[in-house]
PDB file of C-alpha atoms in Angstrom:
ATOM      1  CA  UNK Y   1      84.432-176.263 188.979  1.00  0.00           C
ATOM      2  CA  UNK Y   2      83.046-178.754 186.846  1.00  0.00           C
ATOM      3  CA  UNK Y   3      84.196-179.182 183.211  1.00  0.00           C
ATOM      4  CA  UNK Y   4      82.334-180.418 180.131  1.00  0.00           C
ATOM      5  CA  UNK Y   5      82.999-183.652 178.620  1.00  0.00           C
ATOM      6  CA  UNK Y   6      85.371-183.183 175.563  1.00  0.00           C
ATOM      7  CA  UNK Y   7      86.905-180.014 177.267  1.00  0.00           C
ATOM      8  CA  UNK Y   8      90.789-179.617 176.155  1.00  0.00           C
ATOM      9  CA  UNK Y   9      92.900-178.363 179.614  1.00  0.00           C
ATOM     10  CA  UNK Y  10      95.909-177.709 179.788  1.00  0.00           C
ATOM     11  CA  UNK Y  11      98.210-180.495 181.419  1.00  0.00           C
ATOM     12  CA  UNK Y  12     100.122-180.522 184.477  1.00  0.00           C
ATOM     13  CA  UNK Y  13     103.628-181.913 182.777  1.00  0.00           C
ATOM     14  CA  UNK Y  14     104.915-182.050 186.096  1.00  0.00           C
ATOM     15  CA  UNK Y  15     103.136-185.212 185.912  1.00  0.00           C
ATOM     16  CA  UNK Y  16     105.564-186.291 183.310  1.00  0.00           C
ATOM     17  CA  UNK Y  17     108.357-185.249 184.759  1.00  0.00           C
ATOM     18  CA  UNK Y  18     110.196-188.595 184.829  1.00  0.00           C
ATOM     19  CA  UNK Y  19     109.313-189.868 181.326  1.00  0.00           C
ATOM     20  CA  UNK Y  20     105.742-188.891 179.004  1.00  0.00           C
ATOM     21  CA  UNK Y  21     104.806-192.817 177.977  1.00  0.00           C
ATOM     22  CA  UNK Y  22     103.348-191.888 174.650  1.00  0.00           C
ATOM     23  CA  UNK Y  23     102.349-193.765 172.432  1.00  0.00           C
ATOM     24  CA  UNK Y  24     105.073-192.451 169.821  1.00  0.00           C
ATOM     25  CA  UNK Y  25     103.929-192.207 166.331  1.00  0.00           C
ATOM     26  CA  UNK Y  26     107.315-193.165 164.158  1.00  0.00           C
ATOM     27  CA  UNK Y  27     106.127-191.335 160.956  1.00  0.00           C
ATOM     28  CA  UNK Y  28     108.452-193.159 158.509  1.00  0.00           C
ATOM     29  CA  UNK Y  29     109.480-190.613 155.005  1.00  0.00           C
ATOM     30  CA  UNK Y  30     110.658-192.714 152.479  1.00  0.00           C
ATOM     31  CA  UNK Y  31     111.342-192.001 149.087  1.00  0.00           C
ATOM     32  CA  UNK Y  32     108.615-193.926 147.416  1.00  0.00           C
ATOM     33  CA  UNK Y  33     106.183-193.743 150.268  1.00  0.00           C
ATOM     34  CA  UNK Y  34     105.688-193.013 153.901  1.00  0.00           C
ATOM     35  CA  UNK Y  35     104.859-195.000 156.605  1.00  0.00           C
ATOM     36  CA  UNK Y  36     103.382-195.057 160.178  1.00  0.00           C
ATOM     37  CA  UNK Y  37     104.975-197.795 162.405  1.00  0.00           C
ATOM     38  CA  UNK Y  38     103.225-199.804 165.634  1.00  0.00           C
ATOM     39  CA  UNK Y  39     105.759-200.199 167.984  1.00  0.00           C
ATOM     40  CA  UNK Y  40     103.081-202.338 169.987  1.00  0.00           C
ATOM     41  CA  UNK Y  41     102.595-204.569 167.001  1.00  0.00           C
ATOM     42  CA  UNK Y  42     106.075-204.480 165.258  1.00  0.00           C
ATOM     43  CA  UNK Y  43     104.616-203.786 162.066  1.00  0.00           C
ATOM     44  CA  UNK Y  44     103.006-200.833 160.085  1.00  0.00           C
ATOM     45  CA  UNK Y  45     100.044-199.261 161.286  1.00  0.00           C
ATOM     46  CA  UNK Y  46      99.210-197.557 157.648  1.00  0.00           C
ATOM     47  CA  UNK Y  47     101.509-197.048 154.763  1.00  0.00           C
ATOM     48  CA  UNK Y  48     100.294-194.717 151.722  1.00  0.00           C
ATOM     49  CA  UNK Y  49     102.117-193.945 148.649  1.00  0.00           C
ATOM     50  CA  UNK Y  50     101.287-191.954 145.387  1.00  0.00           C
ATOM     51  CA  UNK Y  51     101.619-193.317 141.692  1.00  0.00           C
ATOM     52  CA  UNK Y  52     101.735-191.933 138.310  1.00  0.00           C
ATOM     53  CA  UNK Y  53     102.529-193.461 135.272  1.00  0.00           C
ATOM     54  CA  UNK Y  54     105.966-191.582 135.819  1.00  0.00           C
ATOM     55  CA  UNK Y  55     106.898-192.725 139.220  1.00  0.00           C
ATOM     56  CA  UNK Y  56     106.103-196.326 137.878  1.00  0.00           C
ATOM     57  CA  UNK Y  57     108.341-195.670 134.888  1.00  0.00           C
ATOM     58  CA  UNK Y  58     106.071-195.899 132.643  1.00  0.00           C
ATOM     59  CA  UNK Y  59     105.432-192.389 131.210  1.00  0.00           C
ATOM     60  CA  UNK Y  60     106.015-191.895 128.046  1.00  0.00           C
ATOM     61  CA  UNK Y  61     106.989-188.311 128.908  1.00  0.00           C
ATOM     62  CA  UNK Y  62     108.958-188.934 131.327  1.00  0.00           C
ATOM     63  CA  UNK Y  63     110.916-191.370 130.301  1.00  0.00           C
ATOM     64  CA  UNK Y  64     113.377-193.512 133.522  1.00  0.00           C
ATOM     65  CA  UNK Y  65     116.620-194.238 133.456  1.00  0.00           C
ATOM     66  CA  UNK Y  66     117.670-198.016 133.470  1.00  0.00           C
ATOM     67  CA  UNK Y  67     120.775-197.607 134.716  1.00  0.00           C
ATOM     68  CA  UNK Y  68     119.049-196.056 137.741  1.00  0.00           C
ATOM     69  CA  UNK Y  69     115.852-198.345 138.148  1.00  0.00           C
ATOM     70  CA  UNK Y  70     115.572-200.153 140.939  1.00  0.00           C
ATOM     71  CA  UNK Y  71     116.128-204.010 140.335  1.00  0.00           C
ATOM     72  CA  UNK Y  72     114.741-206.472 143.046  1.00  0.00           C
ATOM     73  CA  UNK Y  73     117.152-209.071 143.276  1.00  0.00           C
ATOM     74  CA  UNK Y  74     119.479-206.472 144.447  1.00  0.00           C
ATOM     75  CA  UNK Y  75     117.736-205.864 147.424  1.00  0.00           C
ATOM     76  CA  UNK Y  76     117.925-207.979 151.119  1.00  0.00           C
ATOM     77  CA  UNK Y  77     115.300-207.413 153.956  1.00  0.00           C
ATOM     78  CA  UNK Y  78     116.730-205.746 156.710  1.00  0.00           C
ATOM     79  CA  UNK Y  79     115.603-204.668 160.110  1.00  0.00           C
ATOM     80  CA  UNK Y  80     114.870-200.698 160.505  1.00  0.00           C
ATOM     81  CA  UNK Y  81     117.633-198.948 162.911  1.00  0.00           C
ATOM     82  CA  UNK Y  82     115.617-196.185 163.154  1.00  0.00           C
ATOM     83  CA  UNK Y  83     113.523-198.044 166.090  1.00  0.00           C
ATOM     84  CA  UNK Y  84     114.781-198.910 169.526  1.00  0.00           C
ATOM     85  CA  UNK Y  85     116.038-202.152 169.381  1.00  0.00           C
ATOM     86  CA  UNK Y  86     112.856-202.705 172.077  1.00  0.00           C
ATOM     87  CA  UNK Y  87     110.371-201.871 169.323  1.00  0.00           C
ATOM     88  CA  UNK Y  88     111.788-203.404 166.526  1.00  0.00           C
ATOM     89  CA  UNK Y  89     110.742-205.770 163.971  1.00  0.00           C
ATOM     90  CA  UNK Y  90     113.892-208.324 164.062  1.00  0.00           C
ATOM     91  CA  UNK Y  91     114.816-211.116 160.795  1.00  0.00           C
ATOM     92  CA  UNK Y  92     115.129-213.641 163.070  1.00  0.00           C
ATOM     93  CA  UNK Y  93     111.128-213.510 163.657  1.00  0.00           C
ATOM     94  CA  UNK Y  94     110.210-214.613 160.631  1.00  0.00           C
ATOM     95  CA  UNK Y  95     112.609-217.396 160.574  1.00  0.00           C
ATOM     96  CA  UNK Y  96     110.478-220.323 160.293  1.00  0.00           C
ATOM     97  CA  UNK Y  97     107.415-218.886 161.079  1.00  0.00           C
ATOM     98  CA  UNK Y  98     105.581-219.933 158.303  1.00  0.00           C
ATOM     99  CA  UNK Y  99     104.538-216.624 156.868  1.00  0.00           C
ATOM    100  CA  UNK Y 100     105.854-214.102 154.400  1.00  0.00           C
ATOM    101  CA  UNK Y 101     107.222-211.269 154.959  1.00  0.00           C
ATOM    102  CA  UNK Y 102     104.785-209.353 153.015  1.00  0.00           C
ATOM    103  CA  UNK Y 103     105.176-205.790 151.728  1.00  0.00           C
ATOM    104  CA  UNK Y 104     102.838-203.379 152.135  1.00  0.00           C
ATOM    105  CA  UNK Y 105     104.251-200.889 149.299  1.00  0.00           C
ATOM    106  CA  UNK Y 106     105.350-203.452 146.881  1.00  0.00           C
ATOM    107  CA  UNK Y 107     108.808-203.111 145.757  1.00  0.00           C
ATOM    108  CA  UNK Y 108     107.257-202.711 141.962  1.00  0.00           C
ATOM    109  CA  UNK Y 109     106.240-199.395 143.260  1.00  0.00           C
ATOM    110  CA  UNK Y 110     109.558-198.323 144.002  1.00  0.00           C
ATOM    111  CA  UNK Y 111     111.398-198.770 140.537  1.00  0.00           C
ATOM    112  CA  UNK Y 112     112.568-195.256 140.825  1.00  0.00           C
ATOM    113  CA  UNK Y 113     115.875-195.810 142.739  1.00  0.00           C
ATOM    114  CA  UNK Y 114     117.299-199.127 144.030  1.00  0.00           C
ATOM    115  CA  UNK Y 115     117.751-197.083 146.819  1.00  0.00           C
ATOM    116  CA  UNK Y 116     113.553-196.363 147.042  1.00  0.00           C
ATOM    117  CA  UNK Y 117     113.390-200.079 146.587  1.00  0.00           C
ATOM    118  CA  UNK Y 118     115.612-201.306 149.314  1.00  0.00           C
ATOM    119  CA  UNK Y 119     113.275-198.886 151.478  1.00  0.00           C
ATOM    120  CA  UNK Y 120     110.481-201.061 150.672  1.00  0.00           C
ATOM    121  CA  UNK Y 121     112.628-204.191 152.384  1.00  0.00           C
ATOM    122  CA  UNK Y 122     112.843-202.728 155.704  1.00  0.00           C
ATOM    123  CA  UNK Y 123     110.806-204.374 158.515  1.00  0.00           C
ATOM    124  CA  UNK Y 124     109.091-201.440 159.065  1.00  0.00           C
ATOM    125  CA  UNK Y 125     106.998-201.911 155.815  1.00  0.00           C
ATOM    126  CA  UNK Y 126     107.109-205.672 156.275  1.00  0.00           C
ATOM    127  CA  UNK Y 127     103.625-207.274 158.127  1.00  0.00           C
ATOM    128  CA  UNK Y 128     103.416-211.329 158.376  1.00  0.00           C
ATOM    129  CA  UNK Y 129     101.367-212.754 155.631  1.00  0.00           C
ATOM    130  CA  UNK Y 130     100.210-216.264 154.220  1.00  0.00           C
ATOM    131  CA  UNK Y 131     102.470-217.130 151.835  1.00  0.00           C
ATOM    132  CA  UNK Y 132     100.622-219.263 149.104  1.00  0.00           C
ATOM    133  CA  UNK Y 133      97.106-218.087 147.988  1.00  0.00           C
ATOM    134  CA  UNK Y 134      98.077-214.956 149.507  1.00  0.00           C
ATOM    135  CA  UNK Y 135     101.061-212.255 149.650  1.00  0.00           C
ATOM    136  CA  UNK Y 136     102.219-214.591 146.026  1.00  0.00           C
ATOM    137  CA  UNK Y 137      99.121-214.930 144.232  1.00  0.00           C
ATOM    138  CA  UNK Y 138      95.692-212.424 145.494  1.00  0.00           C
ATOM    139  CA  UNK Y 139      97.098-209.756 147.598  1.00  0.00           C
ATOM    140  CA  UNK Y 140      99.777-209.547 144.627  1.00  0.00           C
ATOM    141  CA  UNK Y 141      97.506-209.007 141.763  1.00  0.00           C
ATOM    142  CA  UNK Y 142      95.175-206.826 144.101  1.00  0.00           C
ATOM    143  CA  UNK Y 143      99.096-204.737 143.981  1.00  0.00           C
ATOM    144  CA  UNK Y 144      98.819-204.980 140.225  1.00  0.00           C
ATOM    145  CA  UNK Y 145      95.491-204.052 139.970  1.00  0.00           C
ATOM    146  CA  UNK Y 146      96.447-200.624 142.013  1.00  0.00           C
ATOM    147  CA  UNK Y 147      99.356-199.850 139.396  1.00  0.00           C
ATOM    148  CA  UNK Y 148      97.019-200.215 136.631  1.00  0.00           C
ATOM    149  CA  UNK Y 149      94.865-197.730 137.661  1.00  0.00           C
ATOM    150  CA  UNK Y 150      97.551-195.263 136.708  1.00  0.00           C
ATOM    151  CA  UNK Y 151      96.300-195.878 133.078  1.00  0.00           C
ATOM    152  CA  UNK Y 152      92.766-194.322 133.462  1.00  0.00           C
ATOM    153  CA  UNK Y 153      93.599-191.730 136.379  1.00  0.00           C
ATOM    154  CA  UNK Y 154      96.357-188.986 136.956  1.00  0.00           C
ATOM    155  CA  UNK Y 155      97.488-189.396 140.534  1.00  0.00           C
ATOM    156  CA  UNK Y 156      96.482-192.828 142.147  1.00  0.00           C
ATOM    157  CA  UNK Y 157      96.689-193.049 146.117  1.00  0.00           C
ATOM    158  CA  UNK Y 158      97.365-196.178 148.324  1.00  0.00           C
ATOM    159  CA  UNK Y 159      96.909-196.967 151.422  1.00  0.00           C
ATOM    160  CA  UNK Y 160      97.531-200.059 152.949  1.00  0.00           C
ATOM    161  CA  UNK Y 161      96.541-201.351 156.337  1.00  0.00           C
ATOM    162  CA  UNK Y 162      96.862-203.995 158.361  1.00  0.00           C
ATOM    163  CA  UNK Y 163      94.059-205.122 160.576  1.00  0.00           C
ATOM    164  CA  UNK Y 164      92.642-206.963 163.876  1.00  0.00           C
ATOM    165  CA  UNK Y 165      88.932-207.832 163.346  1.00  0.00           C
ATOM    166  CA  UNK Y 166      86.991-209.476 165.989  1.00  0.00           C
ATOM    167  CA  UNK Y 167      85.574-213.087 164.979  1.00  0.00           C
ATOM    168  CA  UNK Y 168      82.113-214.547 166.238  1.00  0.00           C
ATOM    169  CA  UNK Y 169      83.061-217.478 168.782  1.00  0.00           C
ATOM    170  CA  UNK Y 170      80.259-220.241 169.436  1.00  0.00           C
ATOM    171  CA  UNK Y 171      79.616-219.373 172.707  1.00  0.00           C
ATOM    172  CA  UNK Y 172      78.266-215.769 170.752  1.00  0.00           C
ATOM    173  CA  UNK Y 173      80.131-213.508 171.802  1.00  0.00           C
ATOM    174  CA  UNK Y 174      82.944-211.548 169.442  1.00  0.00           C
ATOM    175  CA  UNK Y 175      86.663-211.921 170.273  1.00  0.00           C
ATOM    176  CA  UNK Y 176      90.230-210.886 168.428  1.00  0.00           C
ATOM    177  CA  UNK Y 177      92.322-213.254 167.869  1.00  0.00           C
ATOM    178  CA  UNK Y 178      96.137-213.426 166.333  1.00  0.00           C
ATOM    179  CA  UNK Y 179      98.759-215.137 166.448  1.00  0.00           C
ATOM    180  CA  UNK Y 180     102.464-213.637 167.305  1.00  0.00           C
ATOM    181  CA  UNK Y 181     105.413-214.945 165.822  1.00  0.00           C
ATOM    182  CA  UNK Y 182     109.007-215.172 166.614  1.00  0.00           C
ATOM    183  CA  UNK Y 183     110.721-216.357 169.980  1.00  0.00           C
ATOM    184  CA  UNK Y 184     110.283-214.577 172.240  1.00  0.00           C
ATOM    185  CA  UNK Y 185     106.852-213.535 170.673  1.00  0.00           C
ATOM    186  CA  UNK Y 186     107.394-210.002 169.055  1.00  0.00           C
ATOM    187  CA  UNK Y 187     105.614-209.936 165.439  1.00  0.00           C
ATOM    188  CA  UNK Y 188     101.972-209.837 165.330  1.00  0.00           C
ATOM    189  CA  UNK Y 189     100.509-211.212 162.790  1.00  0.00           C
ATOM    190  CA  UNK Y 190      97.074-209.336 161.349  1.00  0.00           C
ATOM    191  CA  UNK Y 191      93.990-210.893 160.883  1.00  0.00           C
ATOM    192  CA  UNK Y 192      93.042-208.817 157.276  1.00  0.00           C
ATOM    193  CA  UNK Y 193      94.630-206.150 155.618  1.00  0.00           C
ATOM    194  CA  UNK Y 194      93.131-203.108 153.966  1.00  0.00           C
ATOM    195  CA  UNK Y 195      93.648-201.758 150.377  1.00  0.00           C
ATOM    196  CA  UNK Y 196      92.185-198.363 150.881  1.00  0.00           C
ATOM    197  CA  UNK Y 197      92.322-196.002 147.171  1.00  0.00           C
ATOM    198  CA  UNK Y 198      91.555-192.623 146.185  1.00  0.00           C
ATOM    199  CA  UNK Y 199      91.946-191.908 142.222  1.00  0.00           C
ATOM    200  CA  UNK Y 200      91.855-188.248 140.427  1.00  0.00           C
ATOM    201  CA  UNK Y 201      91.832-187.074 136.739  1.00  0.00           C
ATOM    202  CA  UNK Y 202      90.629-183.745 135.354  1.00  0.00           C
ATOM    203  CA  UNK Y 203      86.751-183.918 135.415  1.00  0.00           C
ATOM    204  CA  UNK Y 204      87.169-182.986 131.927  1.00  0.00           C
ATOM    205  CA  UNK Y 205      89.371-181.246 129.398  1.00  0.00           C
ATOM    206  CA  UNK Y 206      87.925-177.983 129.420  1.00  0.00           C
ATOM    207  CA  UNK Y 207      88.485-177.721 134.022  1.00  0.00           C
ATOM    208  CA  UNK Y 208      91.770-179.397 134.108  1.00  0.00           C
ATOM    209  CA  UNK Y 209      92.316-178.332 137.183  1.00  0.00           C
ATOM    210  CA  UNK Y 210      89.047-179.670 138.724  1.00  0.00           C
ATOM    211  CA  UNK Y 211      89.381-183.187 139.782  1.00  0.00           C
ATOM    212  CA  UNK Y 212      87.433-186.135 139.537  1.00  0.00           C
ATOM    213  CA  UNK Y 213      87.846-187.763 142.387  1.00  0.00           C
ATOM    214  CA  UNK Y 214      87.046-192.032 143.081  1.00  0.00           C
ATOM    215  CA  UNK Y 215      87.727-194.017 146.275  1.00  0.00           C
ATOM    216  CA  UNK Y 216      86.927-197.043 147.490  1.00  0.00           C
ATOM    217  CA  UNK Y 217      88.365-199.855 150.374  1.00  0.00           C
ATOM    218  CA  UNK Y 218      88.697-203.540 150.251  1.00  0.00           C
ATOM    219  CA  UNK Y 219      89.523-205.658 153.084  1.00  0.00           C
ATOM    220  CA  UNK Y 220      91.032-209.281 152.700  1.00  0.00           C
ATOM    221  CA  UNK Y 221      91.489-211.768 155.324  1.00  0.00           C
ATOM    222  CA  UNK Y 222      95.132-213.135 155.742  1.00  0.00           C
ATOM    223  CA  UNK Y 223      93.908-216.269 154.261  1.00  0.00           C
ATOM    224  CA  UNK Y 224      94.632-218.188 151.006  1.00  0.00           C
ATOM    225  CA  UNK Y 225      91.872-216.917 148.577  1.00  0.00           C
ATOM    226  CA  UNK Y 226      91.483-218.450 145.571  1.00  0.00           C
ATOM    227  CA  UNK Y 227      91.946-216.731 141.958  1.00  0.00           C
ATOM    228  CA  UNK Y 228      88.774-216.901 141.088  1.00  0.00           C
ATOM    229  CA  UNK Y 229      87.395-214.845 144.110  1.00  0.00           C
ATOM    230  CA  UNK Y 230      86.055-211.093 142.455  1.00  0.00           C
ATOM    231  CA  UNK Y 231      87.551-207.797 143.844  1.00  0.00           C
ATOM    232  CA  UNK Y 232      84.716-206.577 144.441  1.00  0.00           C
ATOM    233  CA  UNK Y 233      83.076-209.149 147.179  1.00  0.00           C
ATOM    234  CA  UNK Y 234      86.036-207.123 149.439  1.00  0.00           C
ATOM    235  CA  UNK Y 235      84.426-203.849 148.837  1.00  0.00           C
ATOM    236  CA  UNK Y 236      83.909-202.484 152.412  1.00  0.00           C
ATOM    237  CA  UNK Y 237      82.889-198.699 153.310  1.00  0.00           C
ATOM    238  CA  UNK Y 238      85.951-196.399 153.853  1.00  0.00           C
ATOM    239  CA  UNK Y 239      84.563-195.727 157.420  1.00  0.00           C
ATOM    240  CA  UNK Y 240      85.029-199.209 158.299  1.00  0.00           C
ATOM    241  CA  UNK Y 241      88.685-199.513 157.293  1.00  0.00           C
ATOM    242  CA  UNK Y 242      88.592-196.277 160.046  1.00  0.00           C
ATOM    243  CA  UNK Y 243      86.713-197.231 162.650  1.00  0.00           C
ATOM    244  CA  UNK Y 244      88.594-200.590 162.673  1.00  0.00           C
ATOM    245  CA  UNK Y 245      92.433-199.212 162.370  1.00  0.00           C
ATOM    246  CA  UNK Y 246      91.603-195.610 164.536  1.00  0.00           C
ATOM    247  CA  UNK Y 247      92.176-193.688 161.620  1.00  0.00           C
ATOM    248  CA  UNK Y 248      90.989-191.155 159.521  1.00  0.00           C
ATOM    249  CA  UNK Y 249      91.782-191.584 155.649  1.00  0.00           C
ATOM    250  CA  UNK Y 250      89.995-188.856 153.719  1.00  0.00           C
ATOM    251  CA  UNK Y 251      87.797-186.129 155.272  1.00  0.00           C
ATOM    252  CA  UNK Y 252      84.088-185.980 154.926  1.00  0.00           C
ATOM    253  CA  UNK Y 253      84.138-183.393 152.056  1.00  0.00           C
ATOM    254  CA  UNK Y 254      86.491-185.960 149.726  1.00  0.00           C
ATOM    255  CA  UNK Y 255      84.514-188.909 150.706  1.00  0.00           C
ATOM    256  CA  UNK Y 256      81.153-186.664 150.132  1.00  0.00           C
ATOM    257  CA  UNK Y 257      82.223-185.743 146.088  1.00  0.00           C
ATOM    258  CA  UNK Y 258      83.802-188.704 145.662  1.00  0.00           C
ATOM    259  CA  UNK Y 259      82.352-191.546 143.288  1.00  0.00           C
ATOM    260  CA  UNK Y 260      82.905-195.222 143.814  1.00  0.00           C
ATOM    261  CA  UNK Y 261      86.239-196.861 142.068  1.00  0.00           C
ATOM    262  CA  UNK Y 262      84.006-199.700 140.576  1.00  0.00           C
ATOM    263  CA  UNK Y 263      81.768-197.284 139.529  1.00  0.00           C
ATOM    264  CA  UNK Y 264      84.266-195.361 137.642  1.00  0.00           C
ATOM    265  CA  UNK Y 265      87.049-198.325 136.207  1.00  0.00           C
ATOM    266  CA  UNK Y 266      86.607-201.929 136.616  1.00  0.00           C
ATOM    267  CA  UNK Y 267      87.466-203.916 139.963  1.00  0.00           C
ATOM    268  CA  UNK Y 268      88.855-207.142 138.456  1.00  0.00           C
ATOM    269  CA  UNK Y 269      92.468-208.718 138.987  1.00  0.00           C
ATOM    270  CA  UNK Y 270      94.154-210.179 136.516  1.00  0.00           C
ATOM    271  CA  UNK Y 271      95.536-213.336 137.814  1.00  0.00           C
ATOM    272  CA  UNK Y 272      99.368-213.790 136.680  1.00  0.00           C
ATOM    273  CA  UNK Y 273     101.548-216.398 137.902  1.00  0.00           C
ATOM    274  CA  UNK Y 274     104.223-213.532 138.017  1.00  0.00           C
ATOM    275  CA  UNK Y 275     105.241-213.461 141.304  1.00  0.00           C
ATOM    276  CA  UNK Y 276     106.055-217.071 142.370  1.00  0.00           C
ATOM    277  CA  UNK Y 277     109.362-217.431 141.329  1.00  0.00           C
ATOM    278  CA  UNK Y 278     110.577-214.144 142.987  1.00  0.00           C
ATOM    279  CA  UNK Y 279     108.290-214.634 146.832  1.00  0.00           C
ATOM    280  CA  UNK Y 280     109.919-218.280 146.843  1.00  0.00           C
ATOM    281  CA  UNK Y 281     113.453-216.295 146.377  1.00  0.00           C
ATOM    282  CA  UNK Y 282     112.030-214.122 149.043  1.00  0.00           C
ATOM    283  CA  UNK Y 283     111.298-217.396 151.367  1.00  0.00           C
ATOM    284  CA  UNK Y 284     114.415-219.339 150.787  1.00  0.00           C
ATOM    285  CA  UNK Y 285     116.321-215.582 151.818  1.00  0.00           C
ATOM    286  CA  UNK Y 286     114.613-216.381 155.463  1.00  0.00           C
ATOM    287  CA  UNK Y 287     117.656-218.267 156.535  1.00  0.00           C
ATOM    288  CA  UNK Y 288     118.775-218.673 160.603  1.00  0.00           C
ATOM    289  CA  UNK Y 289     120.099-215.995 162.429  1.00  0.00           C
ATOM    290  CA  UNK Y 290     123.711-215.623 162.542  1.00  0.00           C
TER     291      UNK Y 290
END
């Protein structure tokens, strides 16, 4: 009996009686975000978080605790336990590799708790990033930039993805290339990464309970890019962040009513210095294994 293309059967699991081969999805609940980890890669697949003024600590009515904020120089990267040893992203990879470890929820999103912060130091949200140019200066205030839209919009939501795009070689034809760091090789290290936003308010003060809804994706390479570069020459379709990481973000109806972010705030960094002094503390923590 012939079956159409696209048909779902059921499977014979007697198949998989000795061992089902996947792949696994380690869904990763954290406090301040949640995570999906590439055990093939050894780094996030896709990360996504939600802030508010409050969550950053910056609501006026809802007003944090000091005593219970999160405070960065209290917290050391450490490899995730929750993956087999196999699949796991180890310290000792990064050691002298010449990249960052790079967050992909910032610990500045994570004020909350120290304990939501040290979350944010695992290896599971960690991805191999240039260092200077990069993961301390753009991709930081491209972080910043994402807080800050807390000030004109309600809930903000982030997701972050790391990515493998194919290059044009001379001899024409398109190839992926990466690098893989540690020894043995374990950590790959991605060729862009993907800010990918959707931003709601009340569409106006008389619905509050009908949202205005704004999205928008920009993809960077894992490059030094210089300050002056503007936000919005990184402006990609949402459907190209998908098609590139397997993924769907947002359904059709959200991306349908949804505006454009640049159309509805302004895409511009604000370049701050800020970070240096605490990614070189981060880089000088990369010390041999013991």
């Amino acid at each position: 009996m012939k079956t159409a293309p696209g048909t779902m059967m059921q499977v014979d699991t007697a198949v998989l009686k000795y061992g089902n081969p996947g792949p696994i999805s380690d869904v990763l609940v954290r406090r301040a975000y949640v995570a999906g980890y590439d055990r093939r890669l050894r780094h996030p697949a896709w990360t996504a978080e939600h802030l508010t003024l409050a969550s950053l600590g910056k609501s006026a009515l809802e007003p944090r605790n000091l005593d219970e904020a999160g405070d960065r120089s209290n917290s050391q990267f450490a490899e995730d336990t929750s993956i087999p040893a196999m699949f796991r992203a180890k310290l000792q990879d990064y050691f002298r590799s010449g990249y960052d470890r790079g967050h992909m929820v910032p610990a500045a999103d994570a004020k909350i708790s120290q304990a939501a912060m040290d979350e944010t130091f695992l290896l599971t949200n960690i991805a191999p990033q240039v260092g200077a140019g990069f993961n301390r200066h753009y991709w930081a205030y491209v972080e910043d930039w994402c807080r800050r839209l807390t000030s004109a919009f309600a809930d903000v939501y982030v997701f972050t993805v790391p990515l493998y795009l194919p290059k044009l070689d001379t001899d024409g034809k398109w190839r992926v290339s990466h690098e893989v760091i540690g020894s043995p090789p374990n950590v790959s290290v991605p060729t862009h990464f993907a800010k990918v936003v959707l931003a709601s308010k009340p569409s106006s003060p008389s619905t509050p309970d009908i949202p205005e809804i704004s999205t928008g994706a920009f993809v960077l390479p894992n490059a030094i890019i210089p300050d002056e570069a503007k936000l919005e020459s990184f402006v990609v379709p949402i459907e190209a962040v998908e098609r590139a990481a397997g993924l769907t973000l947002f359904s059709d109806a959200v991306k349908a009513q949804a505006k454009h972010i640049c159309k509805t705030t302004k895409c511009e960094v604000i370049v701050r210095r800020f970070d240096d002094a605490v990614k070189r503390s981060d880089r000088k923590a990369i010390s041999g294994p013991k």
